[in-house]
């Protein structure tokens, strides 16, 4: 049997992360119980938390350390139960044993004095699992309390969750606020897509194999489609989502991670800045959209009533905490062009939406068609494109579609697929994707985190679209919940003589 696949952290050296205190702001929130704690449980199982590791949770409630442990205990047990694996009591008790709670208001300076006293000069990773309006104020207070200052081995780092800003100006302002207190190498801007094994595998696939890179350019590739379709709607996040929309929620962050990893030049090493420099080059080379181009090359849509996976779904405007007159998009699609030597003339089509037919994230690369000449006198009409599909989730894998001769006296081509599925080759432990990211932040490796300029470059690309869509008269397409998206998005590709792949 193949070796179990572990996060790149353990593959890199399997040494426990250096001793430190993980200070979680917002420890009683959903993110902590759903993602951070399961990740810490896994790190504990894999032996990647050191003996000197501890957690200090900060929250406003009077839950107390014991109450918090109990609450997290039931959350972690259901996470493990869902995966069908045995619960590792020893691994979890190591996490629980080092977990403490501090009640306080993040705007109150006395909280930071208390945190300082608890840290007593130890290295610390501050994790901001709070509303985005608190990112700036918390960093500022950390600075005022002297908690951002590093002395000797006592490093200080801050993980900032998304959303990092809601447009270019607010992202720039937040970067200024953060960098007034911290050095860039102390800041870890989170994009959880980078924690996904299959996303990291894009680099391994492209640069760890000799056969693909020579094909990876305008000579061989016709266009690229990046789809992040979700079956879920807004769930209980109506307030956040209605103020945010599909574009802000998904595109400058998650979709652009996939986009830049596919389009970037080979980095000279996998050191954080080498990788992030190459990503920056791609974002900087995206052809800027003016207002007219933004309207012509981007489609927004909102879902109406329908059925998703057999479950009835109401109109978006009737979802809880959503305005009945909402003009927020739940779907966004666009065509982007990269003006550089590798990609000139190769459009990248991106789409993402909620309440779609099914959950699937894939990157599909369409290769140029073969010349027709050889099949001129046969039953073959026009050879279809070869597709290379990187399935990011679910059912992770990679497949190559090509034409093969249908057996029989006639020369006829049928479409066939050559596929690799992760689950057939590796025993993948159920994980949240946060394992690698937390481990990396503790070891100081920012490769899988976003630099200030990367974040701003992403916002810069979508800013004209945000502005065009903020106009009242901007068109808003509709699609039925459970469908593949609006007809307007189909027309975006049809106009170029292309079509979206089915969301399979
Ligand atoms: C989050 C968005 O960042 O990513 C959500 O806010 C979205 O709206 C989620 O559902 C998708 O992440 P994943 O890992 O479930 O594909």
mmCIF file of C-alpha atoms in Angstrom, residues 188-437:
data_model
loop_
_atom_site.group_PDB
_atom_site.id
_atom_site.type_symbol
_atom_site.label_atom_id
_atom_site.label_comp_id
_atom_site.label_asym_id
_atom_site.label_seq_id
_atom_site.Cartn_x
_atom_site.Cartn_y
_atom_site.Cartn_z
ATOM 1 C CA UNK A 188 0.191 35.880 7.460
ATOM 2 C CA UNK A 189 -2.828 36.761 5.308
ATOM 3 C CA UNK A 190 -4.938 33.659 5.045
ATOM 4 C CA UNK A 191 -6.535 32.191 1.954
ATOM 5 C CA UNK A 192 -7.672 28.727 2.936
ATOM 6 C CA UNK A 193 -7.679 27.525 -0.690
ATOM 7 C CA UNK A 194 -3.893 27.438 -0.429
ATOM 8 C CA UNK A 195 -4.212 24.855 2.329
ATOM 9 C CA UNK A 196 -5.954 22.402 0.018
ATOM 10 C CA UNK A 197 -3.684 19.553 -1.082
ATOM 11 C CA UNK A 198 -4.991 19.688 -4.630
ATOM 12 C CA UNK A 199 -4.268 23.397 -4.891
ATOM 13 C CA UNK A 200 -0.709 22.849 -3.687
ATOM 14 C CA UNK A 201 -0.483 20.009 -6.147
ATOM 15 C CA UNK A 202 -0.843 22.437 -9.062
ATOM 16 C CA UNK A 203 2.765 23.490 -8.493
ATOM 17 C CA UNK A 204 3.918 19.888 -8.107
ATOM 18 C CA UNK A 205 2.076 18.886 -11.269
ATOM 19 C CA UNK A 206 3.429 21.752 -13.346
ATOM 20 C CA UNK A 207 6.989 21.935 -12.092
ATOM 21 C CA UNK A 208 7.632 18.393 -10.860
ATOM 22 C CA UNK A 209 6.977 16.808 -14.245
ATOM 23 C CA UNK A 210 8.838 17.383 -17.459
ATOM 24 C CA UNK A 211 6.036 16.699 -19.898
ATOM 25 C CA UNK A 212 3.464 19.391 -19.181
ATOM 26 C CA UNK A 213 5.445 22.609 -19.008
ATOM 27 C CA UNK A 214 6.451 22.650 -22.707
ATOM 28 C CA UNK A 215 2.720 22.568 -23.554
ATOM 29 C CA UNK A 216 1.788 25.247 -21.034
ATOM 30 C CA UNK A 217 1.553 28.284 -23.288
ATOM 31 C CA UNK A 218 -0.251 30.079 -26.094
ATOM 32 C CA UNK A 219 1.156 27.728 -28.745
ATOM 33 C CA UNK A 220 -0.683 24.740 -27.343
ATOM 34 C CA UNK A 221 -3.467 26.071 -25.104
ATOM 35 C CA UNK A 222 -6.669 27.520 -26.527
ATOM 36 C CA UNK A 223 -8.249 28.740 -23.293
ATOM 37 C CA UNK A 224 -8.661 27.951 -19.601
ATOM 38 C CA UNK A 225 -11.849 27.601 -17.543
ATOM 39 C CA UNK A 226 -11.785 27.921 -13.763
ATOM 40 C CA UNK A 227 -15.029 26.956 -12.051
ATOM 41 C CA UNK A 228 -15.838 27.079 -8.357
ATOM 42 C CA UNK A 229 -19.460 25.985 -8.132
ATOM 43 C CA UNK A 230 -21.132 25.550 -4.776
ATOM 44 C CA UNK A 231 -24.345 23.709 -4.006
ATOM 45 C CA UNK A 232 -24.750 25.574 -0.723
ATOM 46 C CA UNK A 233 -26.630 28.850 -0.582
ATOM 47 C CA UNK A 234 -25.979 31.584 1.947
ATOM 48 C CA UNK A 235 -26.910 29.331 4.892
ATOM 49 C CA UNK A 236 -26.795 31.341 8.116
ATOM 50 C CA UNK A 237 -24.465 33.968 6.675
ATOM 51 C CA UNK A 238 -27.089 36.237 5.108
ATOM 52 C CA UNK A 239 -25.857 39.426 6.803
ATOM 53 C CA UNK A 240 -22.251 38.904 5.732
ATOM 54 C CA UNK A 241 -23.068 37.559 2.294
ATOM 55 C CA UNK A 242 -25.621 40.164 1.293
ATOM 56 C CA UNK A 243 -23.070 42.883 2.053
ATOM 57 C CA UNK A 244 -20.358 40.998 0.169
ATOM 58 C CA UNK A 245 -21.560 39.079 -2.898
ATOM 59 C CA UNK A 246 -19.943 36.363 -4.977
ATOM 60 C CA UNK A 247 -17.286 38.560 -6.569
ATOM 61 C CA UNK A 248 -15.752 39.858 -3.338
ATOM 62 C CA UNK A 249 -16.285 36.599 -1.475
ATOM 63 C CA UNK A 250 -14.547 34.329 -3.969
ATOM 64 C CA UNK A 251 -12.771 35.961 -6.895
ATOM 65 C CA UNK A 252 -9.846 38.175 -5.831
ATOM 66 C CA UNK A 253 -8.910 35.537 -3.282
ATOM 67 C CA UNK A 254 -9.794 31.889 -3.964
ATOM 68 C CA UNK A 255 -10.258 31.971 -7.749
ATOM 69 C CA UNK A 256 -7.177 34.118 -8.188
ATOM 70 C CA UNK A 257 -5.124 31.586 -6.226
ATOM 71 C CA UNK A 258 -6.068 28.910 -8.732
ATOM 72 C CA UNK A 259 -5.596 31.337 -11.605
ATOM 73 C CA UNK A 260 -2.123 32.501 -10.573
ATOM 74 C CA UNK A 261 -0.867 28.988 -9.822
ATOM 75 C CA UNK A 262 -1.922 27.899 -13.305
ATOM 76 C CA UNK A 263 -0.591 30.968 -15.085
ATOM 77 C CA UNK A 264 2.599 31.875 -13.179
ATOM 78 C CA UNK A 265 6.111 31.426 -14.521
ATOM 79 C CA UNK A 266 8.286 28.853 -12.729
ATOM 80 C CA UNK A 267 9.651 30.400 -9.522
ATOM 81 C CA UNK A 268 13.412 30.132 -8.989
ATOM 82 C CA UNK A 269 12.689 28.319 -5.697
ATOM 83 C CA UNK A 270 9.738 27.541 -3.457
ATOM 84 C CA UNK A 271 10.820 30.225 -0.997
ATOM 85 C CA UNK A 272 7.884 32.435 -0.051
ATOM 86 C CA UNK A 273 8.976 35.536 -1.920
ATOM 87 C CA UNK A 274 10.049 33.690 -5.061
ATOM 88 C CA UNK A 275 6.600 32.104 -5.397
ATOM 89 C CA UNK A 276 4.765 35.279 -4.464
ATOM 90 C CA UNK A 277 6.835 37.357 -6.904
ATOM 91 C CA UNK A 278 5.773 35.135 -9.799
ATOM 92 C CA UNK A 279 2.121 35.306 -8.732
ATOM 93 C CA UNK A 280 2.419 39.045 -8.590
ATOM 94 C CA UNK A 281 3.740 39.090 -12.179
ATOM 95 C CA UNK A 282 0.613 37.303 -13.409
ATOM 96 C CA UNK A 283 -1.789 39.610 -11.607
ATOM 97 C CA UNK A 284 0.106 42.644 -12.858
ATOM 98 C CA UNK A 285 -0.094 41.353 -16.442
ATOM 99 C CA UNK A 286 -3.880 40.948 -16.449
ATOM 100 C CA UNK A 287 -5.234 43.353 -19.016
ATOM 101 C CA UNK A 288 -6.860 46.171 -17.037
ATOM 102 C CA UNK A 289 -10.571 46.533 -17.648
ATOM 103 C CA UNK A 290 -12.123 49.917 -18.178
ATOM 104 C CA UNK A 291 -15.804 50.417 -17.354
ATOM 105 C CA UNK A 292 -16.963 49.315 -20.777
ATOM 106 C CA UNK A 293 -14.764 46.218 -20.776
ATOM 107 C CA UNK A 294 -15.893 45.388 -17.238
ATOM 108 C CA UNK A 295 -19.523 45.385 -18.367
ATOM 109 C CA UNK A 296 -18.747 43.401 -21.511
ATOM 110 C CA UNK A 297 -16.473 40.800 -19.899
ATOM 111 C CA UNK A 298 -18.145 40.121 -16.566
ATOM 112 C CA UNK A 299 -21.564 38.695 -15.756
ATOM 113 C CA UNK A 300 -23.301 38.868 -12.409
ATOM 114 C CA UNK A 301 -26.410 36.961 -11.463
ATOM 115 C CA UNK A 302 -28.646 36.149 -8.539
ATOM 116 C CA UNK A 303 -30.394 32.834 -7.987
ATOM 117 C CA UNK A 304 -34.137 32.420 -8.048
ATOM 118 C CA UNK A 305 -36.155 29.540 -6.623
ATOM 119 C CA UNK A 306 -35.242 26.026 -7.651
ATOM 120 C CA UNK A 307 -34.039 22.701 -6.368
ATOM 121 C CA UNK A 308 -30.490 21.774 -5.419
ATOM 122 C CA UNK A 309 -29.690 18.082 -5.035
ATOM 123 C CA UNK A 310 -33.350 17.298 -4.415
ATOM 124 C CA UNK A 311 -33.802 20.052 -1.832
ATOM 125 C CA UNK A 312 -36.091 23.035 -2.574
ATOM 126 C CA UNK A 313 -34.339 26.399 -2.468
ATOM 127 C CA UNK A 314 -36.097 29.739 -2.105
ATOM 128 C CA UNK A 315 -35.320 32.872 -4.079
ATOM 129 C CA UNK A 316 -32.100 34.472 -2.798
ATOM 130 C CA UNK A 317 -34.051 37.552 -1.736
ATOM 131 C CA UNK A 318 -36.143 35.413 0.587
ATOM 132 C CA UNK A 319 -33.161 33.871 2.362
ATOM 133 C CA UNK A 320 -32.823 34.773 6.058
ATOM 134 C CA UNK A 321 -31.054 38.116 6.687
ATOM 135 C CA UNK A 322 -31.065 39.023 2.980
ATOM 136 C CA UNK A 323 -32.762 42.219 1.847
ATOM 137 C CA UNK A 324 -35.958 41.551 -0.182
ATOM 138 C CA UNK A 325 -34.676 44.198 -2.628
ATOM 139 C CA UNK A 326 -31.092 42.890 -2.660
ATOM 140 C CA UNK A 327 -28.921 43.620 -5.685
ATOM 141 C CA UNK A 328 -26.123 41.377 -4.428
ATOM 142 C CA UNK A 329 -24.829 38.824 -6.909
ATOM 143 C CA UNK A 330 -24.641 35.155 -5.929
ATOM 144 C CA UNK A 331 -22.860 34.271 -9.172
ATOM 145 C CA UNK A 332 -20.012 35.918 -11.054
ATOM 146 C CA UNK A 333 -18.325 34.991 -14.313
ATOM 147 C CA UNK A 334 -15.686 36.810 -16.289
ATOM 148 C CA UNK A 335 -13.153 36.654 -19.053
ATOM 149 C CA UNK A 336 -9.651 37.807 -18.199
ATOM 150 C CA UNK A 337 -6.661 38.135 -20.515
ATOM 151 C CA UNK A 338 -3.021 38.053 -19.553
ATOM 152 C CA UNK A 339 -0.809 40.319 -21.587
ATOM 153 C CA UNK A 340 2.468 38.471 -21.497
ATOM 154 C CA UNK A 341 4.438 36.280 -23.880
ATOM 155 C CA UNK A 342 3.181 33.000 -22.465
ATOM 156 C CA UNK A 343 -0.516 33.801 -22.501
ATOM 157 C CA UNK A 344 -1.214 36.478 -25.119
ATOM 158 C CA UNK A 345 -4.444 35.513 -26.903
ATOM 159 C CA UNK A 346 -5.423 32.783 -24.393
ATOM 160 C CA UNK A 347 -8.563 33.814 -22.512
ATOM 161 C CA UNK A 348 -9.120 32.687 -18.940
ATOM 162 C CA UNK A 349 -12.800 32.259 -18.076
ATOM 163 C CA UNK A 350 -13.689 32.247 -14.375
ATOM 164 C CA UNK A 351 -17.046 31.480 -12.770
ATOM 165 C CA UNK A 352 -18.322 30.935 -9.267
ATOM 166 C CA UNK A 353 -21.762 30.739 -7.759
ATOM 167 C CA UNK A 354 -23.924 29.597 -4.870
ATOM 168 C CA UNK A 355 -26.908 27.224 -5.094
ATOM 169 C CA UNK A 356 -25.662 25.685 -8.288
ATOM 170 C CA UNK A 357 -26.289 22.208 -9.570
ATOM 171 C CA UNK A 358 -23.505 20.652 -7.509
ATOM 172 C CA UNK A 359 -20.313 21.399 -5.631
ATOM 173 C CA UNK A 360 -17.332 21.223 -7.895
ATOM 174 C CA UNK A 361 -14.085 23.126 -8.213
ATOM 175 C CA UNK A 362 -12.078 22.447 -11.328
ATOM 176 C CA UNK A 363 -9.526 23.966 -13.620
ATOM 177 C CA UNK A 364 -10.023 22.859 -17.207
ATOM 178 C CA UNK A 365 -7.391 23.548 -19.816
ATOM 179 C CA UNK A 366 -8.500 23.296 -23.436
ATOM 180 C CA UNK A 367 -5.684 22.505 -25.843
ATOM 181 C CA UNK A 368 -5.729 23.660 -29.415
ATOM 182 C CA UNK A 369 -7.398 21.354 -31.872
ATOM 183 C CA UNK A 370 -5.360 19.171 -34.180
ATOM 184 C CA UNK A 371 -5.083 20.212 -37.803
ATOM 185 C CA UNK A 372 -7.967 18.734 -39.805
ATOM 186 C CA UNK A 373 -6.042 17.544 -42.850
ATOM 187 C CA UNK A 374 -5.440 13.913 -41.901
ATOM 188 C CA UNK A 375 -9.097 13.169 -41.325
ATOM 189 C CA UNK A 376 -10.391 15.021 -44.379
ATOM 190 C CA UNK A 377 -11.742 11.971 -46.186
ATOM 191 C CA UNK A 378 -13.111 10.166 -43.153
ATOM 192 C CA UNK A 379 -16.212 10.236 -40.971
ATOM 193 C CA UNK A 380 -14.406 12.459 -38.485
ATOM 194 C CA UNK A 381 -15.802 15.958 -38.761
ATOM 195 C CA UNK A 382 -13.630 18.158 -36.608
ATOM 196 C CA UNK A 383 -11.347 16.714 -33.951
ATOM 197 C CA UNK A 384 -12.497 18.051 -30.568
ATOM 198 C CA UNK A 385 -10.198 19.824 -28.127
ATOM 199 C CA UNK A 386 -8.106 17.858 -25.676
ATOM 200 C CA UNK A 387 -8.955 18.820 -22.118
ATOM 201 C CA UNK A 388 -6.682 18.551 -19.138
ATOM 202 C CA UNK A 389 -8.838 18.820 -16.041
ATOM 203 C CA UNK A 390 -7.532 19.403 -12.534
ATOM 204 C CA UNK A 391 -10.362 18.479 -10.214
ATOM 205 C CA UNK A 392 -9.715 20.398 -7.002
ATOM 206 C CA UNK A 393 -12.763 19.210 -5.044
ATOM 207 C CA UNK A 394 -14.602 16.950 -4.462
ATOM 208 C CA UNK A 395 -13.355 13.687 -5.961
ATOM 209 C CA UNK A 396 -9.855 15.137 -6.281
ATOM 210 C CA UNK A 397 -7.861 14.100 -9.307
ATOM 211 C CA UNK A 398 -6.526 14.903 -12.740
ATOM 212 C CA UNK A 399 -7.796 13.711 -16.095
ATOM 213 C CA UNK A 400 -6.856 14.060 -19.718
ATOM 214 C CA UNK A 401 -9.498 13.819 -22.410
ATOM 215 C CA UNK A 402 -8.538 12.839 -25.924
ATOM 216 C CA UNK A 403 -9.911 11.234 -29.054
ATOM 217 C CA UNK A 404 -9.454 7.513 -29.763
ATOM 218 C CA UNK A 405 -10.489 5.425 -32.710
ATOM 219 C CA UNK A 406 -13.835 3.747 -32.261
ATOM 220 C CA UNK A 407 -13.316 0.052 -33.171
ATOM 221 C CA UNK A 408 -14.776 -0.849 -36.558
ATOM 222 C CA UNK A 409 -14.126 -0.468 -40.243
ATOM 223 C CA UNK A 410 -14.820 3.262 -40.286
ATOM 224 C CA UNK A 411 -12.361 5.892 -39.054
ATOM 225 C CA UNK A 412 -14.356 7.445 -36.276
ATOM 226 C CA UNK A 413 -13.112 9.209 -33.154
ATOM 227 C CA UNK A 414 -14.652 8.716 -29.730
ATOM 228 C CA UNK A 415 -13.822 10.809 -26.634
ATOM 229 C CA UNK A 416 -11.998 8.934 -23.894
ATOM 230 C CA UNK A 417 -10.495 9.879 -20.568
ATOM 231 C CA UNK A 418 -7.295 8.967 -18.799
ATOM 232 C CA UNK A 419 -7.659 9.696 -15.144
ATOM 233 C CA UNK A 420 -5.888 9.808 -11.805
ATOM 234 C CA UNK A 421 -7.850 9.959 -8.568
ATOM 235 C CA UNK A 422 -6.126 10.862 -5.324
ATOM 236 C CA UNK A 423 -8.100 8.313 -3.359
ATOM 237 C CA UNK A 424 -6.867 5.461 -5.571
ATOM 238 C CA UNK A 425 -3.226 6.185 -4.802
ATOM 239 C CA UNK A 426 -2.941 7.853 -1.437
ATOM 240 C CA UNK A 427 -4.597 7.312 1.882
ATOM 241 C CA UNK A 428 -5.565 10.871 2.644
ATOM 242 C CA UNK A 429 -6.348 11.676 6.259
ATOM 243 C CA UNK A 430 -9.493 13.773 6.576
ATOM 244 C CA UNK A 431 -8.182 17.268 7.119
ATOM 245 C CA UNK A 432 -9.422 20.832 6.980
ATOM 246 C CA UNK A 433 -6.572 22.345 4.970
ATOM 247 C CA UNK A 434 -5.733 24.548 7.951
ATOM 248 C CA UNK A 435 -3.186 22.041 9.289
ATOM 249 C CA UNK A 436 -0.483 23.032 6.834
ATOM 250 C CA UNK A 437 -1.311 26.709 7.099
#
